[in-house]
Amino acid sequence: MKMLFDADRRDALKKLAVGGTLAFGGSLHAAETKLSMPSSKKKARIVIAGGGTAGMAVASRIRRAAPNAQIILITPNDKHLYQPGQVFAAAGLYRDSDNVQPTSSMLPDGVRWLKESVLFFDPESNSLKSDKSGKIVYDFLIVALGCEYNYEAIEGLDISAIGRNSVASLYLNDTVKGTAKGPEITREWFSDIRKSARKGDDVRVLLSDPATPIKGEGVSLDILFLCNDMLKGRGPQKGADIHSKVKFTLAKASDTLLGCRGYDKALKKRVAAKKNFSTLFSHELKSVDVERKVATFDAGGVRKEVPYDFLHVTPPMRAPDALRDSPLAAYEGEHTGWFDADERTLRHKTYSNVFGIGDILGSRSGMSGAAARDQAIVMQDNIAAAMEEKPLPAKYLGYTAVPVRTRFGREILAEYDRNGFDPTFPLDPTEPRWIWWEIDLHLMRWVYFNLIMRGMM
Ligand SMILES: Cc1cc2nc3c(=O)[nH]c(=O)nc-3n(C[C@H](O)[C@H](O)[C@H](O)COP(=O)(O)OP(=O)(O)OC[C@H]3O[C@@H](n4cnc5c(N)ncnc54)[C@H](O)[C@@H]3O)c2cc1C
């Protein structure tokens, strides 16, 4: 293994990836140039704020890149959630507990964990304020706070409305508490849809995606396809085929199903081929009357009411308060309110000793664990170079990977970057394959907890 890493990490990781990291993308796409794997022997204090996918993946890499640095990870969650597993939990293929591990078991040696929350960043004084320790100073800061849900931005909805009156949201989780209610709520929602269809009713199911950047870009499509497939009698609970009783409508605030033109085209074709599916593009969900079961959209300036029997909501997302209200947030442009980074080096545009990684970047098509993993590799090299006051050698090219589960047992592995398709394997990337599904279902979670979170892949 050591030889592989020393020789050329890019090729080595590609080889390793064949062993299966597919829901997070198969290979290393991050760097424009060959990664040099620099390290710095300098002493410095590096603070990582946030210990989810990105913070944890980068912690062990920084440990290796800066062996003499003091590394502090500030994160309040003592449980770590494998969020991609929420889809399989909702489908009845994982137990909810399968997606959780103690943070302490994942913490790299030599990294000090402060189980607390950042309240505010003060980059002018190279410090932040936390709820327990107060002022914490740093030489370098990596911000990895993820994103938070903003259900309240939709009039008539808040978290307490999810799971009642036929409203579900698979997303619903709390990364700070390490809990996820979304999968259980969505499982029950699936089963209520089936019960209604069995009674012989015509059932209207509405799914909505917001105008903000979203993590897990394929989740609404997963629900659409898997729910339809369950109604055909597939999945863990077999049964009669009653899918024609159910009409699905997917309403998107954007005009695409996925943020890459090639995949978008292929998916639109696939959705259009289903007789009981329809789509509403450029429809932003503004309010929900949960008693009357009516959703109101802004459709290009026109108010439009859509009645439903069952509703699934992808919540609007935003950066957590601690970032949003700080000088580290962009105050204009499409990333307003998100971490203000150079999108290639991941360094803050104003504060050269501050970097951002993961969902906090608010990248429209790159809020994924796959993107965070690629960024962690870039960060490893760039932090070491920054410590040595050298130019930053590695660049993140916008790589992301989105699994789209098109039926039980098949998925499309949509891998792309800012230039379009970026598949790992020379196969038609728009084709659903059983192999991606099997690896995703049976191998990926293990790879996540044991390799990616330990900075080994
Ligand atoms: C349902 C679902 C399905 C998904 N499917 C996939 C998939 O198939 N493939 C894929 O690649 N990605 C998928 N994702 C997306 C992926 O999980 C996220 O993009 C990834 O977890 C982002 O990592 P992050 O570290 O930026 O944020 P998180 O992993 O959310 O971590 C944020 C961390 O910050 C901490 N934090 C928050 N506030 C503070 C504070 N004030 N102070 C200190 N710490 C704080 C939290 O406790 C948490 O530990 C999915 C997500 C969901 C919800």
Short mmCIF file of C-alpha atoms and ligand atoms in Angstrom, two decimals:
data_model
loop_
_atom_site.label_atom_id
_atom_site.label_comp_id
_atom_site.label_asym_id
_atom_site.label_seq_id
_atom_site.Cartn_x
_atom_site.Cartn_y
_atom_site.Cartn_z
CA MET A 1 0.00 0.00 0.00
CA LYS A 2 2.75 2.44 0.94
CA MET A 3 4.46 1.93 -2.41
CA LEU A 4 1.26 2.63 -4.20
CA PHE A 5 0.76 5.90 -2.38
CA ASP A 6 4.34 7.02 -2.81
CA ALA A 7 4.51 6.23 -6.52
CA ASP A 8 1.64 8.25 -7.84
CA ARG A 9 -1.44 8.71 -5.78
CA ARG A 10 -3.63 9.43 -8.73
CA ASP A 11 -3.03 6.13 -10.49
CA ALA A 12 -2.88 4.19 -7.26
CA LEU A 13 -6.22 5.48 -6.14
CA LYS A 14 -7.69 4.66 -9.51
CA LYS A 15 -6.58 1.07 -9.05
CA LEU A 16 -7.92 0.92 -5.53
CA ALA A 17 -11.17 2.42 -6.65
CA VAL A 18 -11.85 -0.53 -8.91
CA GLY A 19 -12.30 -2.40 -5.65
CA GLY A 20 -15.30 -0.22 -5.13
CA THR A 21 -15.98 3.32 -3.99
CA LEU A 22 -18.68 3.97 -6.44
CA ALA A 23 -21.35 5.99 -4.70
CA PHE A 24 -18.56 8.39 -3.92
CA GLY A 25 -17.08 8.13 -7.39
CA GLY A 26 -14.60 5.64 -8.54
CA SER A 27 -11.41 7.52 -8.95
CA LEU A 28 -9.44 10.57 -8.02
CA HIS A 29 -10.38 13.43 -10.30
CA ALA A 30 -9.33 16.32 -8.14
CA ALA A 31 -6.02 17.58 -9.30
CA GLU A 32 -5.25 19.29 -12.54
CA THR A 33 -1.62 18.42 -12.13
CA LYS A 34 -0.01 15.33 -10.71
CA LEU A 35 -0.30 15.49 -6.95
CA SER A 36 3.06 15.92 -5.32
CA MET A 37 1.92 14.97 -1.82
CA PRO A 38 3.96 17.66 -0.13
CA SER A 39 4.19 17.89 3.61
CA SER A 40 5.32 20.56 5.99
CA LYS A 41 7.42 19.94 9.10
CA LYS A 42 6.49 23.36 10.47
CA LYS A 43 4.74 23.80 13.78
CA ALA A 44 1.35 25.43 13.47
CA ARG A 45 -2.10 25.19 14.96
CA ILE A 46 -4.65 23.95 12.44
CA VAL A 47 -8.28 24.07 13.45
CA ILE A 48 -10.92 22.10 11.56
CA ALA A 49 -14.46 23.33 12.24
CA GLY A 50 -17.02 20.54 11.62
CA GLY A 51 -16.52 16.79 11.79
CA GLY A 52 -18.90 15.38 9.19
CA THR A 53 -17.84 13.78 5.91
CA ALA A 54 -15.51 16.58 4.84
CA GLY A 55 -14.04 17.47 8.24
CA MET A 56 -13.34 13.87 9.16
CA ALA A 57 -11.94 12.95 5.72
CA VAL A 58 -9.58 15.91 5.79
CA ALA A 59 -8.44 15.47 9.41
CA SER A 60 -6.32 12.37 8.82
CA ARG A 61 -4.94 13.79 5.59
CA ILE A 62 -3.84 16.97 7.35
CA ARG A 63 -2.32 14.83 10.10
CA ARG A 64 -0.11 13.24 7.43
CA ALA A 65 0.62 16.49 5.58
CA ALA A 66 1.61 18.37 8.73
CA PRO A 67 3.14 15.91 11.21
CA ASN A 68 4.35 18.60 13.64
CA ALA A 69 1.18 20.65 13.63
CA GLN A 70 -1.28 20.74 16.48
CA ILE A 71 -4.61 19.73 14.92
CA ILE A 72 -7.89 20.49 16.63
CA LEU A 73 -11.25 19.25 15.35
CA ILE A 74 -14.25 21.14 16.69
CA THR A 75 -17.51 19.31 16.21
CA PRO A 76 -20.44 18.80 18.57
CA ASN A 77 -21.69 15.44 17.24
CA ASP A 78 -20.62 12.33 19.11
CA LYS A 79 -22.39 10.25 16.44
CA HIS A 80 -21.39 10.40 12.78
CA LEU A 81 -24.07 9.85 10.13
CA TYR A 82 -23.50 8.13 6.81
CA GLN A 83 -26.09 10.25 5.02
CA PRO A 84 -26.10 8.46 1.63
CA GLY A 85 -27.36 5.39 3.52
CA GLN A 86 -30.61 7.21 4.30
CA VAL A 87 -31.91 6.27 0.85
CA PHE A 88 -31.38 2.54 1.44
CA ALA A 89 -32.81 2.88 4.96
CA ALA A 90 -35.98 4.47 3.54
CA ALA A 91 -36.20 1.63 0.99
CA GLY A 92 -36.09 -0.91 3.84
CA LEU A 93 -32.66 -2.26 2.87
CA TYR A 94 -30.66 -0.84 5.82
CA ARG A 95 -31.57 -0.42 9.45
CA ASP A 96 -31.32 3.20 10.56
CA SER A 97 -28.60 2.22 13.04
CA ASP A 98 -26.42 0.87 10.17
CA ASN A 99 -25.70 4.46 9.15
CA VAL A 100 -24.27 5.64 12.45
CA GLN A 101 -20.85 5.29 14.11
CA PRO A 102 -19.37 7.00 17.15
CA THR A 103 -17.23 10.01 16.25
CA SER A 104 -14.62 8.83 18.75
CA SER A 105 -14.04 5.63 16.74
CA MET A 106 -13.22 7.63 13.63
CA LEU A 107 -10.97 10.28 15.11
CA PRO A 108 -7.41 10.04 13.72
CA ASP A 109 -4.55 9.64 16.19
CA GLY A 110 -2.97 12.95 17.08
CA VAL A 111 -6.08 14.99 16.40
CA ARG A 112 -7.63 16.65 19.44
CA TRP A 113 -11.43 16.68 19.48
CA LEU A 114 -13.33 19.54 21.10
CA LYS A 115 -16.95 18.39 21.40
CA GLU A 116 -18.40 21.84 21.00
CA SER A 117 -19.96 24.20 18.47
CA VAL A 118 -18.47 27.18 16.70
CA LEU A 119 -20.55 30.28 17.33
CA PHE A 120 -18.65 32.82 15.29
CA PHE A 121 -15.56 33.24 13.11
CA ASP A 122 -13.28 36.26 13.49
CA PRO A 123 -10.69 35.86 10.72
CA GLU A 124 -9.27 39.36 11.35
CA SER A 125 -7.87 38.07 14.65
CA ASN A 126 -7.27 34.48 13.39
CA SER A 127 -9.75 33.17 15.91
CA LEU A 128 -13.19 31.75 16.37
CA LYS A 129 -15.56 31.58 19.29
CA SER A 130 -16.99 28.29 20.48
CA ASP A 131 -19.83 27.64 22.91
CA LYS A 132 -17.63 26.00 25.56
CA SER A 133 -13.99 27.09 25.16
CA GLY A 134 -14.71 30.66 24.07
CA LYS A 135 -11.94 32.16 21.93
CA ILE A 136 -9.79 29.67 20.01
CA VAL A 137 -6.90 30.98 17.92
CA TYR A 138 -5.44 29.28 14.87
CA ASP A 139 -2.71 29.61 12.29
CA PHE A 140 -4.80 27.82 9.67
CA LEU A 141 -8.52 27.19 9.66
CA ILE A 142 -10.52 24.66 7.63
CA VAL A 143 -14.26 25.28 7.66
CA ALA A 144 -16.38 22.14 7.18
CA LEU A 145 -19.72 22.93 8.83
CA GLY A 146 -21.88 21.37 6.10
CA CYS A 147 -25.29 22.87 5.45
CA GLU A 148 -28.54 23.18 7.36
CA TYR A 149 -32.14 22.73 6.28
CA ASN A 150 -34.52 25.64 6.05
CA TYR A 151 -37.99 24.04 5.85
CA GLU A 152 -39.39 27.24 7.35
CA ALA A 153 -38.62 29.11 4.12
CA ILE A 154 -41.68 27.31 2.72
CA GLU A 155 -44.76 28.94 4.24
CA GLY A 156 -46.85 26.45 6.20
CA LEU A 157 -43.95 24.04 6.71
CA ASP A 158 -41.49 23.49 9.49
CA ILE A 159 -39.73 20.40 10.81
CA SER A 160 -42.72 19.46 12.96
CA ALA A 161 -44.90 19.20 9.81
CA ILE A 162 -42.70 16.44 8.37
CA GLY A 163 -44.15 12.99 9.03
CA ARG A 164 -47.73 14.26 9.42
CA ASN A 165 -50.59 14.79 6.98
CA SER A 166 -48.85 12.73 4.26
CA VAL A 167 -45.79 15.01 4.12
CA ALA A 168 -42.37 13.31 4.08
CA SER A 169 -38.77 14.38 3.67
CA LEU A 170 -36.10 11.73 3.45
CA TYR A 171 -33.51 14.42 4.12
CA LEU A 172 -34.65 15.08 7.66
CA ASN A 173 -31.65 14.46 9.88
CA ASP A 174 -29.61 16.27 12.46
CA THR A 175 -25.89 15.98 11.86
CA VAL A 176 -25.19 17.67 15.20
CA LYS A 177 -27.20 15.06 17.14
CA GLY A 178 -26.26 12.29 14.71
CA THR A 179 -29.89 11.27 14.19
CA ALA A 180 -32.02 10.81 11.07
CA LYS A 181 -35.82 10.67 11.16
CA GLY A 182 -36.25 11.10 7.39
CA PRO A 183 -35.80 7.43 6.43
CA GLU A 184 -38.42 6.09 8.87
CA ILE A 185 -40.88 8.81 7.90
CA THR A 186 -40.33 8.05 4.21
CA ARG A 187 -40.74 4.27 4.76
CA GLU A 188 -44.12 4.93 6.35
CA TRP A 189 -45.00 7.36 3.58
CA PHE A 190 -44.22 4.68 0.95
CA SER A 191 -46.42 2.23 2.79
CA ASP A 192 -49.29 4.76 3.10
CA ILE A 193 -49.11 5.43 -0.65
CA ARG A 194 -49.34 1.71 -1.28
CA LYS A 195 -52.31 1.36 1.09
CA SER A 196 -54.17 4.18 -0.69
CA ALA A 197 -53.46 2.68 -4.12
CA ARG A 198 -54.59 -0.75 -2.92
CA LYS A 199 -57.92 0.68 -1.87
CA GLY A 200 -58.38 1.51 -5.54
CA ASP A 201 -57.99 5.27 -5.14
CA ASP A 202 -56.17 7.30 -7.78
CA VAL A 203 -53.25 8.71 -5.84
CA ARG A 204 -51.37 11.95 -6.61
CA VAL A 205 -47.79 12.04 -5.33
CA LEU A 206 -45.90 15.33 -5.55
CA LEU A 207 -42.16 15.77 -5.01
CA SER A 208 -40.45 19.16 -4.86
CA ASP A 209 -36.84 20.37 -5.11
CA PRO A 210 -35.91 23.91 -4.01
CA ALA A 211 -34.06 26.75 -5.71
CA THR A 212 -31.07 26.58 -3.36
CA PRO A 213 -28.06 24.29 -3.85
CA ILE A 214 -28.90 20.83 -2.46
CA LYS A 215 -26.85 17.93 -1.17
CA GLY A 216 -27.61 14.45 -2.44
CA GLU A 217 -28.76 15.81 -5.79
CA GLY A 218 -30.30 12.51 -6.89
CA VAL A 219 -32.51 11.93 -3.84
CA SER A 220 -35.85 13.07 -5.34
CA LEU A 221 -35.21 10.90 -8.39
CA ASP A 222 -34.37 7.95 -6.11
CA ILE A 223 -37.66 8.35 -4.30
CA LEU A 224 -39.59 8.72 -7.53
CA PHE A 225 -38.14 5.60 -9.14
CA LEU A 226 -37.99 3.41 -6.03
CA CYS A 227 -41.49 4.27 -4.86
CA ASN A 228 -42.84 3.48 -8.33
CA ASP A 229 -40.90 0.22 -8.35
CA MET A 230 -42.29 -0.77 -4.95
CA LEU A 231 -45.77 -0.21 -6.30
CA LYS A 232 -44.88 -2.66 -9.05
CA GLY A 233 -44.33 -5.23 -6.33
CA ARG A 234 -40.53 -5.05 -6.24
CA GLY A 235 -38.31 -4.35 -3.26
CA PRO A 236 -38.31 -5.98 0.18
CA GLN A 237 -42.12 -6.00 0.48
CA LYS A 238 -43.36 -7.81 -2.58
CA GLY A 239 -46.95 -7.34 -3.73
CA ALA A 240 -49.32 -6.88 -6.64
CA ASP A 241 -48.52 -4.36 -9.35
CA ILE A 242 -50.60 -1.29 -8.55
CA HIS A 243 -48.29 1.40 -9.88
CA SER A 244 -50.72 2.62 -12.54
CA LYS A 245 -53.02 3.89 -9.76
CA VAL A 246 -50.37 6.40 -8.72
CA LYS A 247 -49.46 9.57 -10.63
CA PHE A 248 -46.11 11.11 -9.70
CA THR A 249 -45.21 14.75 -10.33
CA LEU A 250 -41.66 15.98 -9.78
CA ALA A 251 -41.54 19.77 -9.41
CA LYS A 252 -38.11 21.35 -9.70
CA ALA A 253 -37.21 24.99 -9.11
CA SER A 254 -34.52 24.58 -11.75
CA ASP A 255 -35.00 23.43 -15.32
CA THR A 256 -32.79 20.36 -14.97
CA LEU A 257 -32.98 16.98 -13.26
CA LEU A 258 -29.22 16.89 -12.68
CA GLY A 259 -26.53 19.58 -12.97
CA CYS A 260 -24.75 18.00 -15.94
CA ARG A 261 -26.27 18.39 -19.37
CA GLY A 262 -25.53 14.84 -20.60
CA TYR A 263 -27.01 13.11 -17.56
CA ASP A 264 -29.87 15.57 -17.46
CA LYS A 265 -30.87 14.73 -21.03
CA ALA A 266 -30.69 10.98 -20.40
CA LEU A 267 -32.70 11.23 -17.19
CA LYS A 268 -35.36 13.45 -18.73
CA LYS A 269 -35.83 10.81 -21.42
CA ARG A 270 -36.07 8.08 -18.81
CA VAL A 271 -38.63 10.00 -16.72
CA ALA A 272 -40.68 10.94 -19.79
CA ALA A 273 -40.88 7.25 -20.75
CA LYS A 274 -42.88 6.43 -17.59
CA LYS A 275 -46.58 6.91 -18.26
CA ASN A 276 -47.38 7.79 -14.65
CA PHE A 277 -44.58 10.38 -14.23
CA SER A 278 -44.74 14.06 -15.05
CA THR A 279 -42.41 16.98 -14.40
CA LEU A 280 -42.82 20.67 -13.63
CA PHE A 281 -39.64 22.68 -14.24
CA SER A 282 -38.96 26.23 -12.99
CA HIS A 283 -41.53 25.62 -10.23
CA GLU A 284 -40.36 26.79 -6.81
CA LEU A 285 -42.39 25.58 -3.85
CA LYS A 286 -43.47 28.63 -1.85
CA SER A 287 -46.15 27.38 0.51
CA VAL A 288 -48.01 24.29 1.57
CA ASP A 289 -51.48 24.06 3.03
CA VAL A 290 -51.04 20.77 4.83
CA GLU A 291 -54.71 20.52 5.86
CA ARG A 292 -56.12 21.08 2.36
CA LYS A 293 -53.16 19.24 0.77
CA VAL A 294 -52.37 21.99 -1.70
CA ALA A 295 -48.86 23.11 -2.67
CA THR A 296 -48.34 26.57 -4.13
CA PHE A 297 -45.50 27.24 -6.54
CA ASP A 298 -43.92 30.27 -8.10
CA ALA A 299 -43.81 29.24 -11.75
CA GLY A 300 -41.81 31.98 -13.43
CA GLY A 301 -43.64 34.75 -11.58
CA VAL A 302 -47.04 33.06 -11.80
CA ARG A 303 -48.66 31.58 -8.68
CA LYS A 304 -49.77 28.02 -9.27
CA GLU A 305 -51.64 25.70 -6.90
CA VAL A 306 -51.07 21.95 -7.18
CA PRO A 307 -53.28 19.62 -5.13
CA TYR A 308 -51.70 16.38 -3.92
CA ASP A 309 -52.42 13.33 -1.79
CA PHE A 310 -48.80 12.76 -0.74
CA LEU A 311 -45.96 15.27 -0.71
CA HIS A 312 -42.20 14.78 -0.47
CA VAL A 313 -40.14 17.90 0.19
CA THR A 314 -36.46 18.49 -0.40
CA PRO A 315 -35.85 21.42 1.94
CA PRO A 316 -34.15 24.66 0.91
CA MET A 317 -30.59 24.53 2.25
CA ARG A 318 -28.20 27.16 3.56
CA ALA A 319 -24.93 27.47 5.47
CA PRO A 320 -25.20 27.27 9.28
CA ASP A 321 -25.60 30.58 11.18
CA ALA A 322 -22.02 30.55 12.46
CA LEU A 323 -20.75 30.89 8.88
CA ARG A 324 -23.60 32.87 7.37
CA ASP A 325 -23.28 35.66 9.90
CA SER A 326 -19.48 35.84 9.67
CA PRO A 327 -16.95 37.66 7.46
CA LEU A 328 -16.15 34.32 5.82
CA ALA A 329 -19.47 34.24 3.95
CA ALA A 330 -19.80 35.62 0.43
CA TYR A 331 -21.93 38.75 0.55
CA GLU A 332 -22.80 38.96 -3.14
CA GLY A 333 -23.15 36.75 -6.19
CA GLU A 334 -24.54 33.26 -6.51
CA HIS A 335 -22.72 32.03 -3.38
CA THR A 336 -24.13 34.71 -1.09
CA GLY A 337 -24.27 33.34 2.44
CA TRP A 338 -21.98 30.39 1.66
CA PHE A 339 -18.21 30.12 2.28
CA ASP A 340 -16.43 32.54 -0.06
CA ALA A 341 -13.78 30.28 -1.60
CA ASP A 342 -11.72 30.22 -4.72
CA GLU A 343 -13.53 27.26 -6.28
CA ARG A 344 -10.31 25.61 -7.47
CA THR A 345 -7.87 26.00 -4.56
CA LEU A 346 -10.63 26.06 -1.88
CA ARG A 347 -8.82 28.93 -0.18
CA HIS A 348 -10.88 31.83 1.15
CA LYS A 349 -10.90 34.75 -1.27
CA THR A 350 -9.86 37.27 1.39
CA TYR A 351 -8.19 35.33 4.22
CA SER A 352 -5.27 33.29 2.89
CA ASN A 353 -4.95 31.05 5.98
CA VAL A 354 -8.60 29.97 5.81
CA PHE A 355 -9.94 27.14 3.63
CA GLY A 356 -13.40 25.66 3.09
CA ILE A 357 -14.49 22.13 2.21
CA GLY A 358 -17.70 20.19 1.64
CA ASP A 359 -21.28 21.42 1.53
CA ILE A 360 -20.34 24.75 3.13
CA LEU A 361 -19.07 25.81 -0.32
CA GLY A 362 -22.69 25.81 -1.54
CA SER A 363 -21.62 24.53 -4.92
CA ARG A 364 -24.70 24.05 -7.08
CA SER A 365 -23.85 20.62 -8.34
CA GLY A 366 -21.10 19.59 -5.99
CA MET A 367 -22.69 19.12 -2.58
CA SER A 368 -21.84 15.46 -2.18
CA GLY A 369 -19.64 13.17 -0.16
CA ALA A 370 -17.86 12.37 -3.42
CA ALA A 371 -17.01 16.04 -3.91
CA ALA A 372 -15.88 16.35 -0.27
CA ARG A 373 -13.56 13.37 -0.70
CA ASP A 374 -11.98 14.89 -3.80
CA GLN A 375 -11.64 18.25 -2.06
CA ALA A 376 -9.97 16.60 0.97
CA ILE A 377 -7.20 15.35 -1.31
CA VAL A 378 -6.71 18.84 -2.76
CA MET A 379 -6.75 20.31 0.74
CA GLN A 380 -4.03 17.97 1.97
CA ASP A 381 -1.60 19.31 -0.61
CA ASN A 382 -2.70 22.92 -0.44
CA ILE A 383 -2.50 23.23 3.35
CA ALA A 384 1.02 21.79 3.34
CA ALA A 385 2.03 24.26 0.63
CA ALA A 386 0.38 27.17 2.44
CA MET A 387 2.33 26.30 5.59
CA GLU A 388 5.52 26.47 3.54
CA GLU A 389 4.32 29.75 1.99
CA LYS A 390 4.47 28.19 -1.47
CA PRO A 391 1.92 28.50 -4.31
CA LEU A 392 -0.99 26.09 -3.91
CA PRO A 393 -0.32 23.08 -6.16
CA ALA A 394 -3.69 21.26 -6.30
CA LYS A 395 -6.95 22.28 -7.88
CA TYR A 396 -10.47 20.98 -7.42
CA LEU A 397 -12.15 20.66 -10.81
CA GLY A 398 -15.70 20.31 -9.59
CA TYR A 399 -15.88 16.52 -9.56
CA THR A 400 -19.00 14.99 -8.03
CA ALA A 401 -20.73 11.63 -8.17
CA VAL A 402 -24.47 11.17 -7.88
CA PRO A 403 -25.98 7.69 -7.75
CA VAL A 404 -29.48 7.63 -9.26
CA ARG A 405 -31.37 4.50 -8.26
CA THR A 406 -33.61 3.89 -11.26
CA ARG A 407 -35.19 0.73 -9.81
CA PHE A 408 -34.47 -1.89 -7.16
CA GLY A 409 -31.20 -3.44 -8.24
CA ARG A 410 -30.09 -0.83 -10.80
CA GLU A 411 -28.47 2.57 -10.63
CA ILE A 412 -26.84 5.18 -12.83
CA LEU A 413 -23.55 6.40 -11.43
CA ALA A 414 -23.52 10.01 -12.61
CA GLU A 415 -19.94 11.26 -12.35
CA TYR A 416 -19.16 14.71 -13.69
CA ASP A 417 -17.20 17.89 -13.18
CA ARG A 418 -17.38 21.48 -14.45
CA ASN A 419 -16.70 20.28 -18.00
CA GLY A 420 -19.36 17.57 -18.14
CA PHE A 421 -19.13 13.76 -17.99
CA ASP A 422 -16.20 12.45 -15.95
CA PRO A 423 -16.81 8.71 -15.68
CA THR A 424 -14.25 6.40 -14.14
CA PHE A 425 -14.98 3.47 -16.41
CA PRO A 426 -15.24 3.37 -20.22
CA LEU A 427 -18.91 2.38 -20.21
CA ASP A 428 -22.00 4.34 -21.23
CA PRO A 429 -22.30 6.45 -18.05
CA THR A 430 -26.01 7.13 -18.55
CA GLU A 431 -26.94 3.43 -18.41
CA PRO A 432 -28.26 2.01 -15.12
CA ARG A 433 -26.22 -1.03 -14.04
CA TRP A 434 -26.68 -3.70 -11.42
CA ILE A 435 -22.98 -3.56 -10.49
CA TRP A 436 -23.20 0.07 -9.28
CA TRP A 437 -26.23 -0.83 -7.17
CA GLU A 438 -24.55 -3.86 -5.62
CA ILE A 439 -21.38 -1.98 -4.75
CA ASP A 440 -23.34 0.97 -3.41
CA LEU A 441 -25.59 -1.25 -1.29
CA HIS A 442 -23.04 -3.77 -0.01
CA LEU A 443 -19.62 -2.14 -0.09
CA MET A 444 -19.85 1.62 -0.07
CA ARG A 445 -20.74 2.16 3.57
CA TRP A 446 -17.78 0.05 4.66
CA VAL A 447 -15.49 1.95 2.30
CA TYR A 448 -16.83 5.22 3.68
CA PHE A 449 -16.26 4.45 7.36
CA ASN A 450 -13.01 2.50 6.95
CA LEU A 451 -11.18 4.16 4.08
CA ILE A 452 -12.58 7.54 3.11
CA MET A 453 -13.08 8.76 6.67
CA ARG A 454 -9.54 7.66 7.47
CA GLY A 455 -8.13 9.61 4.55
CA MET A 456 -7.01 6.44 2.78
CA MET A 457 -9.06 6.84 -0.34
C1 LIG B 1 -30.38 11.73 2.04
C2 LIG B 1 -29.00 12.03 1.55
C3 LIG B 1 -28.42 11.24 0.57
C4 LIG B 1 -27.13 11.50 0.11
N1 LIG B 1 -26.57 10.69 -0.84
C5 LIG B 1 -25.30 10.88 -1.25
C6 LIG B 1 -24.65 9.97 -2.14
O1 LIG B 1 -25.23 8.96 -2.54
N2 LIG B 1 -23.36 10.21 -2.50
C7 LIG B 1 -22.69 11.31 -2.04
O2 LIG B 1 -21.53 11.49 -2.41
N3 LIG B 1 -23.28 12.20 -1.19
C8 LIG B 1 -24.55 12.01 -0.78
N4 LIG B 1 -25.14 12.87 0.13
C9 LIG B 1 -24.46 14.13 0.48
C10 LIG B 1 -23.38 13.97 1.53
O3 LIG B 1 -23.84 13.26 2.65
C11 LIG B 1 -22.91 15.36 1.95
O4 LIG B 1 -22.63 16.12 0.80
C12 LIG B 1 -21.66 15.28 2.82
O5 LIG B 1 -22.00 14.66 4.02
C13 LIG B 1 -21.10 16.68 3.06
O6 LIG B 1 -20.10 16.64 4.02
P1 LIG B 1 -19.87 17.91 4.99
O7 LIG B 1 -18.79 17.51 5.92
O8 LIG B 1 -19.73 19.13 4.19
O9 LIG B 1 -21.23 18.06 5.81
P2 LIG B 1 -21.80 17.03 6.97
O10 LIG B 1 -21.33 15.67 6.62
O11 LIG B 1 -23.23 17.31 6.98
O12 LIG B 1 -21.06 17.50 8.24
C14 LIG B 1 -21.19 18.78 8.84
C15 LIG B 1 -20.57 18.69 10.24
O13 LIG B 1 -20.49 19.99 10.81
C16 LIG B 1 -20.88 19.91 12.17
N5 LIG B 1 -21.35 21.24 12.59
C17 LIG B 1 -22.50 21.87 12.23
N6 LIG B 1 -22.58 23.07 12.82
C18 LIG B 1 -21.44 23.21 13.53
C19 LIG B 1 -20.91 24.25 14.36
N7 LIG B 1 -21.56 25.39 14.56
N8 LIG B 1 -19.70 24.06 14.95
C20 LIG B 1 -18.99 22.91 14.75
N9 LIG B 1 -19.45 21.89 13.98
C21 LIG B 1 -20.66 22.05 13.39
C22 LIG B 1 -21.95 18.84 12.20
O14 LIG B 1 -22.08 18.31 13.52
C23 LIG B 1 -21.37 17.82 11.21
O15 LIG B 1 -20.48 16.95 11.87
C24 LIG B 1 -26.42 12.62 0.62
C25 LIG B 1 -27.00 13.41 1.63
C26 LIG B 1 -28.27 13.12 2.09
C27 LIG B 1 -28.87 13.97 3.18
#
